[in-house]
Amino acid sequence: MSPGGPMTVAVVPAPSTIRDVGTAPFRLAGAGIVGDADAASALRTLLSALTGSSPGGDERTIDLQIEHGGAPESYTLVADETSVVVTGADAAGLFYGVHTLAQLARESTDGWVIDAVEVEDAPRFRYRGVMLDVARHFHPVATVEAFIDRAAMLKFNHLHLHLTDDQGWRVHLDARPELTRQGSGTSVGGDPGGFYTKDDYRHLVAYAAARHVTVVPEIDMPGHTHAVGLAYPELVEAPVLSEHILETVAEFGGDAPAAGVAYDGMAVGFSSLRIGDERAYDFVADVFGELASMTPGPYLHVGGDEALGTDPADFAAFVARATEIIADLGKTPIAWHEAGAAPDLAPGTVGQYWGFVTPTDGMDDAARAFVRNGAPLILSPADAVYLDMKQTADSPLGLTWARGITDARRAYTWEPTAVIDGIGEDDILGVEAPLWTETVRSLADIDELAFPRIAAAAEAAWSPPVGTSALRTWESFRERVGRQAPLWRAQGIGFHRSEDIPWR
């Protein structure tokens, strides 16, 4: 590489610019870390896990500073033989710069070093999310903490928690205590259930915030509400057993859903709240009112997907009223793209698109409706960023309904502005990578499905568009992500060793 020129190093997501400055690398042995205390603590933890020791000394310094005035979450990093300086425009930017610095550390004949580089970096989108489904399989607090850490190191800044579904209700609310008392006991396949106490939930919110991650809780409705009926049967309709539901039961096993019986299968679309009953809206107000009081972030997710047994007019009336309830709480509603078909959504309701990279069945029309309503979109194309799709045909984990196998290359080679005609850069709030958990029981399962594809999603959310630089190509990404292996192993991440990646 030539001094002053672009370079390919082990940084994921790709930074805006990175240049070789042409000096010898910075040696970590004998170096001291000075500056912002929180950032210094984070860096010591990262380097200790990677190298087996933490820098200590005063021969040379790693200086970590915040200088306000730049773009939100941006940072610069300048490393040469004598010093390293990381400067964040805010605490989040410095945090991300520290994680870039840890990725730059490599073992050489002179011990662990940081190559002499200059980095200027800022996010493309302000919403960069991952989603964890804790309803199909419940995941304890420690697992969610670990998932937050994994997301934060890749510069994601939102954690969408899918807290409720047909298989279980996972957060306690004082206003409706029967939800967890009666509706939290099982998971898919008859596995044990569970739920978060209010203290658990508040702890996760605080844990995430300390890593510059905002929690976005989802209470899915009017469909995906079978567990509600276990606690409050007067609020739900009887299951609608369509041919599609029965085919899913036949394919994946288990019993067909039945009123008042806990459901542990994988069918979707059979349940609904009683939309014409005012008690249902009292329930919506109780649930989101209490959740809003526990959630400092700006967003509450109302679901709104796969209400297959609900009359379209009833569905439109429900999501309009539910989003208005959320807006009246001072929060911004988010809904899956199906809700875009409703003409009277609360102004500013954010849409989340989960259709394919090439839209089908009018999904793009529903998504465009959110933009016409004055709100942006979160893009989660299922055949690119759904982390629960199989990575290989013989994997025991994951599903294949999103156009079959999603390998690392397919996860990488898509462009957010090319998905929905008429939706440009300014219409996109960001990118989110969901991980549904029908087949996922443990942190090891999460790691196996998420990595390395979660890094591709991070790059779609953070980095400049595909093809705009030498770094934003599949060939560059596979090289850079392959060099993440030592750092990922040091952090205990059991990543899938994709054959497409030259692992180092």
XYZ file of C-alpha atoms in Angstrom:
504
model
C 0.000 0.000 0.000
C 1.244 3.490 -0.724
C 1.422 6.286 1.848
C -1.683 8.451 1.723
C -3.607 5.886 -0.307
C -6.639 3.759 0.554
C -6.068 0.479 2.328
C -7.886 -2.692 3.246
C -7.612 -3.534 6.936
C -9.710 -5.460 9.416
C -12.367 -2.797 10.018
C -16.064 -3.718 9.858
C -18.265 -1.871 9.110
C -16.176 -0.091 6.501
C -15.250 3.450 7.540
C -15.930 6.480 5.383
C -12.200 6.845 4.672
C -9.062 5.105 5.871
C -5.564 6.015 4.682
C -2.072 4.641 5.244
C 0.160 7.392 6.667
C 3.378 5.621 5.790
C 5.150 5.276 9.131
C 6.022 2.281 11.256
C 3.109 0.909 13.311
C 2.316 1.893 16.874
C 3.457 -0.764 19.364
C 0.984 -1.509 22.160
C 3.643 -2.780 24.579
C 4.592 0.040 26.930
C 1.749 2.276 25.762
C -0.559 4.176 28.075
C -4.242 4.995 27.619
C -5.311 8.505 28.582
C -8.359 10.691 28.157
C -12.037 9.839 28.540
C -12.419 7.371 31.401
C -15.352 5.392 29.999
C -13.724 4.973 26.612
C -10.412 4.031 28.210
C -12.103 1.329 30.289
C -13.824 -0.081 27.187
C -10.556 -0.131 25.238
C -8.635 -1.850 28.044
C -11.310 -4.564 28.182
C -11.194 -5.118 24.419
C -7.405 -5.211 24.182
C -7.063 -7.417 27.240
C -9.399 -10.004 25.722
C -7.581 -9.891 22.385
C -3.934 -9.716 23.456
C -4.029 -11.250 26.918
C -2.780 -8.027 28.534
C -3.829 -4.411 28.788
C -1.534 -1.590 27.643
C 0.282 0.065 30.494
C 3.201 2.482 30.542
C 4.164 5.951 29.416
C 6.455 5.412 26.443
C 3.694 6.301 23.985
C 0.024 7.177 24.464
C -3.395 6.296 23.155
C -5.391 9.477 23.687
C -9.201 9.217 23.744
C -11.055 12.523 23.555
C -14.461 14.067 22.821
C -14.535 17.282 20.780
C -18.066 18.433 20.091
C -19.022 19.935 16.768
C -18.816 17.105 14.263
C -21.621 14.956 12.877
C -23.437 12.870 15.518
C -21.686 9.547 16.257
C -18.674 10.471 14.079
C -15.030 10.082 15.015
C -11.494 10.405 13.711
C -8.564 8.116 14.440
C -4.933 9.029 13.763
C -2.212 6.452 14.486
C 1.498 6.683 13.809
C 4.650 5.257 15.332
C 4.545 7.571 18.343
C 0.884 7.970 19.282
C -2.752 7.141 18.653
C -5.459 9.784 18.964
C -9.152 8.905 18.768
C -11.531 11.861 18.781
C -15.290 11.474 18.934
C -17.819 14.190 18.147
C -19.779 12.795 21.096
C -19.555 9.885 23.513
C -21.056 7.499 20.968
C -18.563 8.533 18.301
C -15.662 7.960 20.685
C -17.108 4.567 21.641
C -17.230 3.554 17.966
C -13.705 4.865 17.413
C -12.480 2.689 20.277
C -14.028 -0.380 18.637
C -12.371 0.507 15.334
C -9.058 0.815 17.158
C -9.499 -2.655 18.680
C -10.166 -4.060 15.202
C -6.944 -2.458 13.939
C -4.824 -4.276 16.535
C -2.809 -7.128 15.011
C -0.027 -9.434 16.102
C 3.366 -8.889 14.448
C 7.001 -9.843 14.978
C 7.189 -6.779 17.260
C 4.214 -7.912 19.319
C 0.760 -6.366 19.088
C 0.658 -3.224 16.958
C -1.711 -0.685 15.414
C -0.916 0.148 11.794
C -0.226 3.801 11.031
C -3.503 5.049 9.591
C -5.870 7.983 9.461
C -9.588 7.242 9.717
C -12.484 9.638 9.249
C -15.824 7.999 9.891
C -19.515 8.749 10.378
C -22.679 6.699 9.987
C -24.760 6.685 6.827
C -28.077 6.099 8.632
C -29.042 7.300 12.090
C -31.026 4.121 12.901
C -28.917 0.969 12.830
C -30.763 -1.887 14.449
C -30.835 -5.528 15.348
C -33.904 -7.370 16.572
C -34.040 -10.294 18.978
C -37.209 -12.363 19.227
C -37.562 -13.406 22.873
C -41.144 -14.604 22.400
C -40.750 -17.735 20.245
C -37.923 -18.795 22.572
C -37.295 -16.893 25.773
C -33.712 -15.701 26.269
C -32.471 -14.713 29.735
C -31.009 -11.347 30.678
C -27.393 -12.522 30.300
C -28.014 -13.637 26.730
C -29.607 -10.324 25.802
C -26.662 -8.497 27.386
C -24.260 -10.523 25.257
C -26.296 -9.767 22.131
C -26.188 -6.048 22.968
C -22.394 -6.231 23.287
C -22.119 -7.973 19.922
C -24.338 -5.388 18.258
C -22.597 -2.388 19.813
C -19.157 -3.501 18.668
C -20.447 -3.382 15.080
C -21.833 0.147 15.584
C -25.509 -0.815 15.800
C -27.394 1.674 17.970
C -30.890 0.147 18.392
C -32.071 -3.144 19.886
C -35.606 -4.077 18.880
C -36.976 -6.583 21.404
C -39.879 -8.673 20.080
C -41.459 -9.172 23.501
C -44.764 -10.863 22.676
C -46.164 -13.397 20.261
C -48.542 -16.332 20.089
C -46.053 -18.482 22.024
C -45.482 -16.182 24.989
C -45.696 -12.805 26.702
C -42.257 -11.842 28.035
C -42.461 -8.645 30.098
C -44.349 -8.130 33.352
C -46.747 -5.191 33.548
C -48.471 -4.243 36.790
C -51.590 -3.118 34.946
C -52.079 -6.569 33.407
C -50.338 -9.105 35.671
C -52.068 -12.152 34.188
C -50.110 -11.699 30.947
C -46.966 -13.128 32.510
C -48.755 -15.240 35.106
C -50.750 -17.143 32.482
C -49.103 -16.345 29.148
C -45.353 -16.758 29.595
C -44.863 -20.426 30.392
C -43.921 -22.013 27.067
C -41.797 -21.550 23.955
C -41.764 -23.175 20.513
C -41.526 -26.935 20.642
C -42.733 -27.108 24.250
C -39.499 -25.595 25.566
C -39.595 -23.625 28.818
C -40.808 -20.040 28.722
C -40.017 -17.122 30.979
C -40.375 -13.369 31.257
C -38.564 -10.229 32.335
C -39.531 -8.497 35.525
C -39.803 -4.730 35.343
C -36.398 -4.521 37.023
C -34.975 -6.904 34.392
C -36.353 -4.742 31.629
C -35.044 -1.527 33.163
C -31.652 -3.181 33.618
C -31.514 -4.137 29.923
C -32.491 -0.611 28.909
C -29.682 0.805 31.062
C -27.160 -1.823 29.940
C -27.904 -0.975 26.320
C -27.770 2.781 26.917
C -24.290 2.443 28.429
C -23.251 1.054 25.040
C -25.114 3.736 23.070
C -27.911 1.349 22.136
C -31.590 2.367 22.390
C -34.106 -0.353 23.245
C -37.195 -0.484 21.004
C -39.824 -2.741 22.637
C -42.412 -4.437 20.443
C -45.847 -5.569 21.613
C -47.207 -7.297 18.515
C -50.903 -6.751 17.741
C -53.660 -7.200 16.636
C -52.326 -10.552 15.407
C -49.696 -12.698 17.129
C -51.816 -12.386 20.289
C -52.714 -15.953 21.238
C -50.818 -15.592 24.548
C -53.012 -12.611 25.421
C -56.016 -14.929 25.262
C -54.538 -17.247 27.874
C -54.596 -14.351 30.331
C -57.596 -12.349 29.145
C -59.772 -14.562 26.927
C -62.413 -11.868 26.557
C -59.962 -9.767 24.496
C -59.261 -12.209 21.649
C -61.090 -13.885 18.805
C -61.121 -17.646 18.337
C -58.161 -18.908 16.236
C -58.784 -18.796 12.478
C -57.606 -22.174 11.156
C -57.052 -21.441 7.484
C -55.607 -23.943 5.037
C -52.265 -22.123 5.324
C -52.255 -22.577 9.114
C -53.027 -26.286 8.862
C -50.317 -26.759 6.210
C -47.768 -25.110 8.520
C -48.832 -27.366 11.396
C -48.441 -30.397 9.143
C -44.964 -29.276 8.015
C -43.472 -28.312 11.377
C -45.468 -30.467 13.794
C -47.297 -29.752 16.992
C -50.989 -29.202 17.552
C -53.226 -26.745 15.788
C -53.866 -23.603 17.843
C -56.876 -23.837 20.157
C -58.543 -21.191 22.285
C -57.304 -21.176 25.867
C -54.472 -23.658 25.217
C -50.840 -22.520 25.215
C -49.450 -22.584 21.671
C -45.943 -23.894 20.998
C -46.048 -24.349 17.216
C -44.722 -22.201 14.364
C -47.850 -21.187 12.442
C -48.584 -17.462 12.146
C -51.624 -15.389 11.323
C -54.379 -17.207 13.182
C -54.906 -14.914 16.177
C -56.435 -11.471 16.653
C -57.617 -9.093 19.307
C -61.358 -8.318 19.258
C -61.065 -5.147 17.276
C -64.667 -4.015 17.741
C -64.517 -4.340 21.519
C -63.613 -1.221 23.490
C -61.961 -3.428 26.094
C -59.266 -4.177 23.526
C -58.333 -0.493 23.343
C -58.287 -0.223 27.110
C -55.803 -3.079 26.963
C -53.689 -1.293 24.337
C -53.645 1.858 26.461
C -52.706 -0.056 29.622
C -49.908 -2.008 27.963
C -48.266 0.799 26.021
C -48.825 3.325 28.784
C -46.871 1.261 31.285
C -44.246 0.279 28.741
C -43.732 3.924 27.778
C -43.034 4.799 31.414
C -40.237 2.189 31.453
C -38.739 3.066 28.053
C -36.738 6.287 27.743
C -36.149 5.830 24.019
C -38.426 7.515 21.472
C -39.939 4.404 19.845
C -42.646 1.863 20.690
C -43.271 -0.894 18.134
C -46.885 -1.990 17.683
C -46.245 -4.902 15.326
C -49.125 -5.040 12.883
C -47.790 -7.896 10.759
C -49.409 -11.095 9.518
C -52.914 -10.397 10.825
C -54.143 -12.971 8.308
C -57.347 -13.822 10.127
C -58.409 -10.180 10.547
C -60.726 -8.359 8.162
C -58.679 -5.673 6.310
C -61.043 -2.875 7.305
C -60.917 -3.950 10.949
C -57.138 -4.171 10.753
C -56.892 -0.643 9.348
C -59.148 0.717 12.075
C -57.126 -1.015 14.783
C -53.633 0.092 13.707
C -54.872 3.655 13.232
C -56.213 3.777 16.761
C -53.265 1.903 18.327
C -50.681 4.201 16.709
C -52.667 7.210 17.931
C -52.585 5.831 21.492
C -48.786 5.512 21.243
C -48.387 8.983 19.746
C -50.488 10.458 22.564
C -47.963 8.970 24.997
C -45.273 11.133 23.406
C -43.644 8.199 21.619
C -43.088 7.518 17.919
C -44.956 4.403 16.749
C -43.226 1.845 14.546
C -45.223 -0.758 12.640
C -44.390 -3.500 10.172
C -45.111 -2.514 6.584
C -48.581 -4.118 6.410
C -49.884 -1.238 8.515
C -49.110 1.159 5.673
C -52.363 0.037 4.055
C -54.310 1.820 6.812
C -55.362 5.323 5.721
C -55.457 6.923 9.181
C -52.192 5.971 10.871
C -50.952 8.471 13.425
C -48.781 11.044 11.637
C -45.107 10.183 11.890
C -45.607 6.423 12.313
C -42.401 4.766 11.102
C -42.746 1.782 8.771
C -40.576 -1.323 8.896
C -40.317 -3.177 5.588
C -39.724 -6.922 5.830
C -40.448 -7.918 2.236
C -37.819 -9.090 -0.219
C -35.034 -7.087 -1.878
C -37.273 -7.254 -4.960
C -40.737 -6.515 -3.533
C -43.679 -8.847 -4.131
C -47.440 -8.785 -3.500
C -47.754 -5.022 -3.124
C -45.424 -4.847 -0.118
C -43.684 -1.847 -1.678
C -46.982 0.014 -2.027
C -47.694 -0.439 1.687
C -44.173 0.733 2.544
C -44.406 3.858 0.371
C -47.564 4.846 2.233
C -45.539 5.580 5.381
C -43.421 8.073 3.461
C -46.535 9.719 2.041
C -47.704 10.007 5.649
C -44.588 12.004 6.483
C -42.474 9.302 8.097
C -39.362 7.344 7.090
C -38.797 3.619 6.659
C -36.617 1.044 8.380
C -35.485 -1.555 5.860
C -35.305 -5.213 6.903
C -35.494 -7.164 3.636
C -35.962 -10.752 4.732
C -33.856 -12.300 1.979
C -30.844 -10.156 2.926
C -30.858 -9.282 6.645
C -33.108 -11.828 8.382
C -30.436 -13.487 10.496
C -32.632 -16.530 11.183
C -32.514 -17.762 7.588
C -30.308 -20.799 6.998
C -26.727 -20.081 5.949
C -26.270 -23.584 4.531
C -28.736 -26.201 3.390
C -27.613 -28.730 6.009
C -27.766 -26.364 8.994
C -30.062 -27.561 11.796
C -30.708 -23.894 12.634
C -32.828 -21.458 10.697
C -35.577 -21.479 8.093
C -35.669 -21.014 4.320
C -38.922 -19.220 3.465
C -37.113 -16.010 2.432
C -36.025 -17.272 -1.001
C -34.020 -20.184 0.346
C -30.472 -20.083 1.703
C -29.073 -16.672 2.647
C -25.309 -16.957 2.452
C -22.885 -14.198 3.405
C -22.564 -12.883 -0.135
C -26.323 -12.469 -0.555
C -26.482 -10.803 2.848
C -23.917 -8.245 1.664
C -24.745 -7.446 -1.951
C -27.829 -5.261 -1.689
C -28.355 -1.508 -1.555
C -31.023 0.103 0.659
C -31.998 2.801 -1.845
C -32.550 0.192 -4.591
C -35.177 -1.885 -2.755
C -38.372 0.178 -3.143
C -38.955 2.386 -6.176
C -39.448 5.985 -5.182
C -37.793 5.567 -1.770
C -34.491 7.408 -1.613
C -31.814 8.135 0.955
C -33.812 10.808 2.772
C -36.817 8.477 3.112
C -34.828 5.793 4.962
C -34.417 6.024 8.725
C -32.097 3.042 8.704
C -31.517 -0.689 8.452
C -32.419 -3.406 10.952
C -31.392 -7.076 10.999
C -34.009 -9.239 12.778
C -33.290 -12.593 14.376
C -36.443 -14.648 14.905
C -36.018 -17.588 17.237
C -38.265 -20.455 16.201
C -35.110 -22.643 15.991
C -32.878 -20.633 18.348
C -32.508 -21.760 21.966
C -29.168 -20.373 23.169
C -26.484 -17.733 22.738
C -24.462 -20.295 20.790
C -27.377 -20.625 18.350
C -27.587 -16.825 18.073
C -23.870 -16.575 17.265
C -24.017 -19.383 14.713
C -26.848 -17.724 12.797
C -25.874 -14.074 13.235
C -22.159 -14.148 12.417
C -20.775 -13.225 9.928
C -24.002 -11.953 8.318
C -24.678 -9.435 11.076
C -21.477 -7.699 9.961
C -22.910 -7.367 6.445
C -26.035 -5.746 7.895
C -23.857 -3.410 9.956
C -22.093 -2.286 6.817
C -25.390 -1.635 5.011
C -26.459 0.533 7.946
C -23.209 2.396 8.701
C -21.005 2.541 5.618
C -21.243 4.458 2.321
C -23.291 2.793 -0.446
C -22.062 -0.362 -2.179
C -19.649 0.408 -5.000
C -18.797 3.951 -3.884
C -15.322 3.048 -2.633
C -12.762 0.273 -2.850
C -13.865 -0.876 0.602
C -17.559 -1.212 -0.274
C -17.292 -4.326 -2.398
C -17.948 -7.970 -1.643
C -14.279 -8.833 -2.220
C -13.129 -6.213 0.287
C -15.767 -7.213 2.827
C -14.904 -10.915 2.742
C -11.243 -10.084 3.360
C -12.003 -7.618 6.151
C -14.548 -9.810 7.919
C -12.180 -12.784 7.679
C -9.648 -10.808 9.688
C -12.200 -10.346 12.480
C -11.762 -13.974 13.556
C -9.154 -13.382 16.317
C -11.178 -10.565 17.882
C -14.441 -12.505 17.665
C -12.838 -15.595 19.198
C -11.352 -13.460 21.975
C -14.844 -12.195 22.781
C -16.273 -15.699 22.901
C -18.299 -15.395 19.696
C -18.960 -18.792 18.100
C -19.320 -17.526 14.538
C -20.289 -19.627 11.524
C -17.159 -20.303 9.453
C -18.690 -19.451 6.105
C -16.851 -21.036 3.191
C -17.149 -17.706 1.345
C -14.843 -16.006 3.859
C -11.019 -16.411 4.005
C -10.770 -16.679 7.790
C -7.456 -15.649 9.325
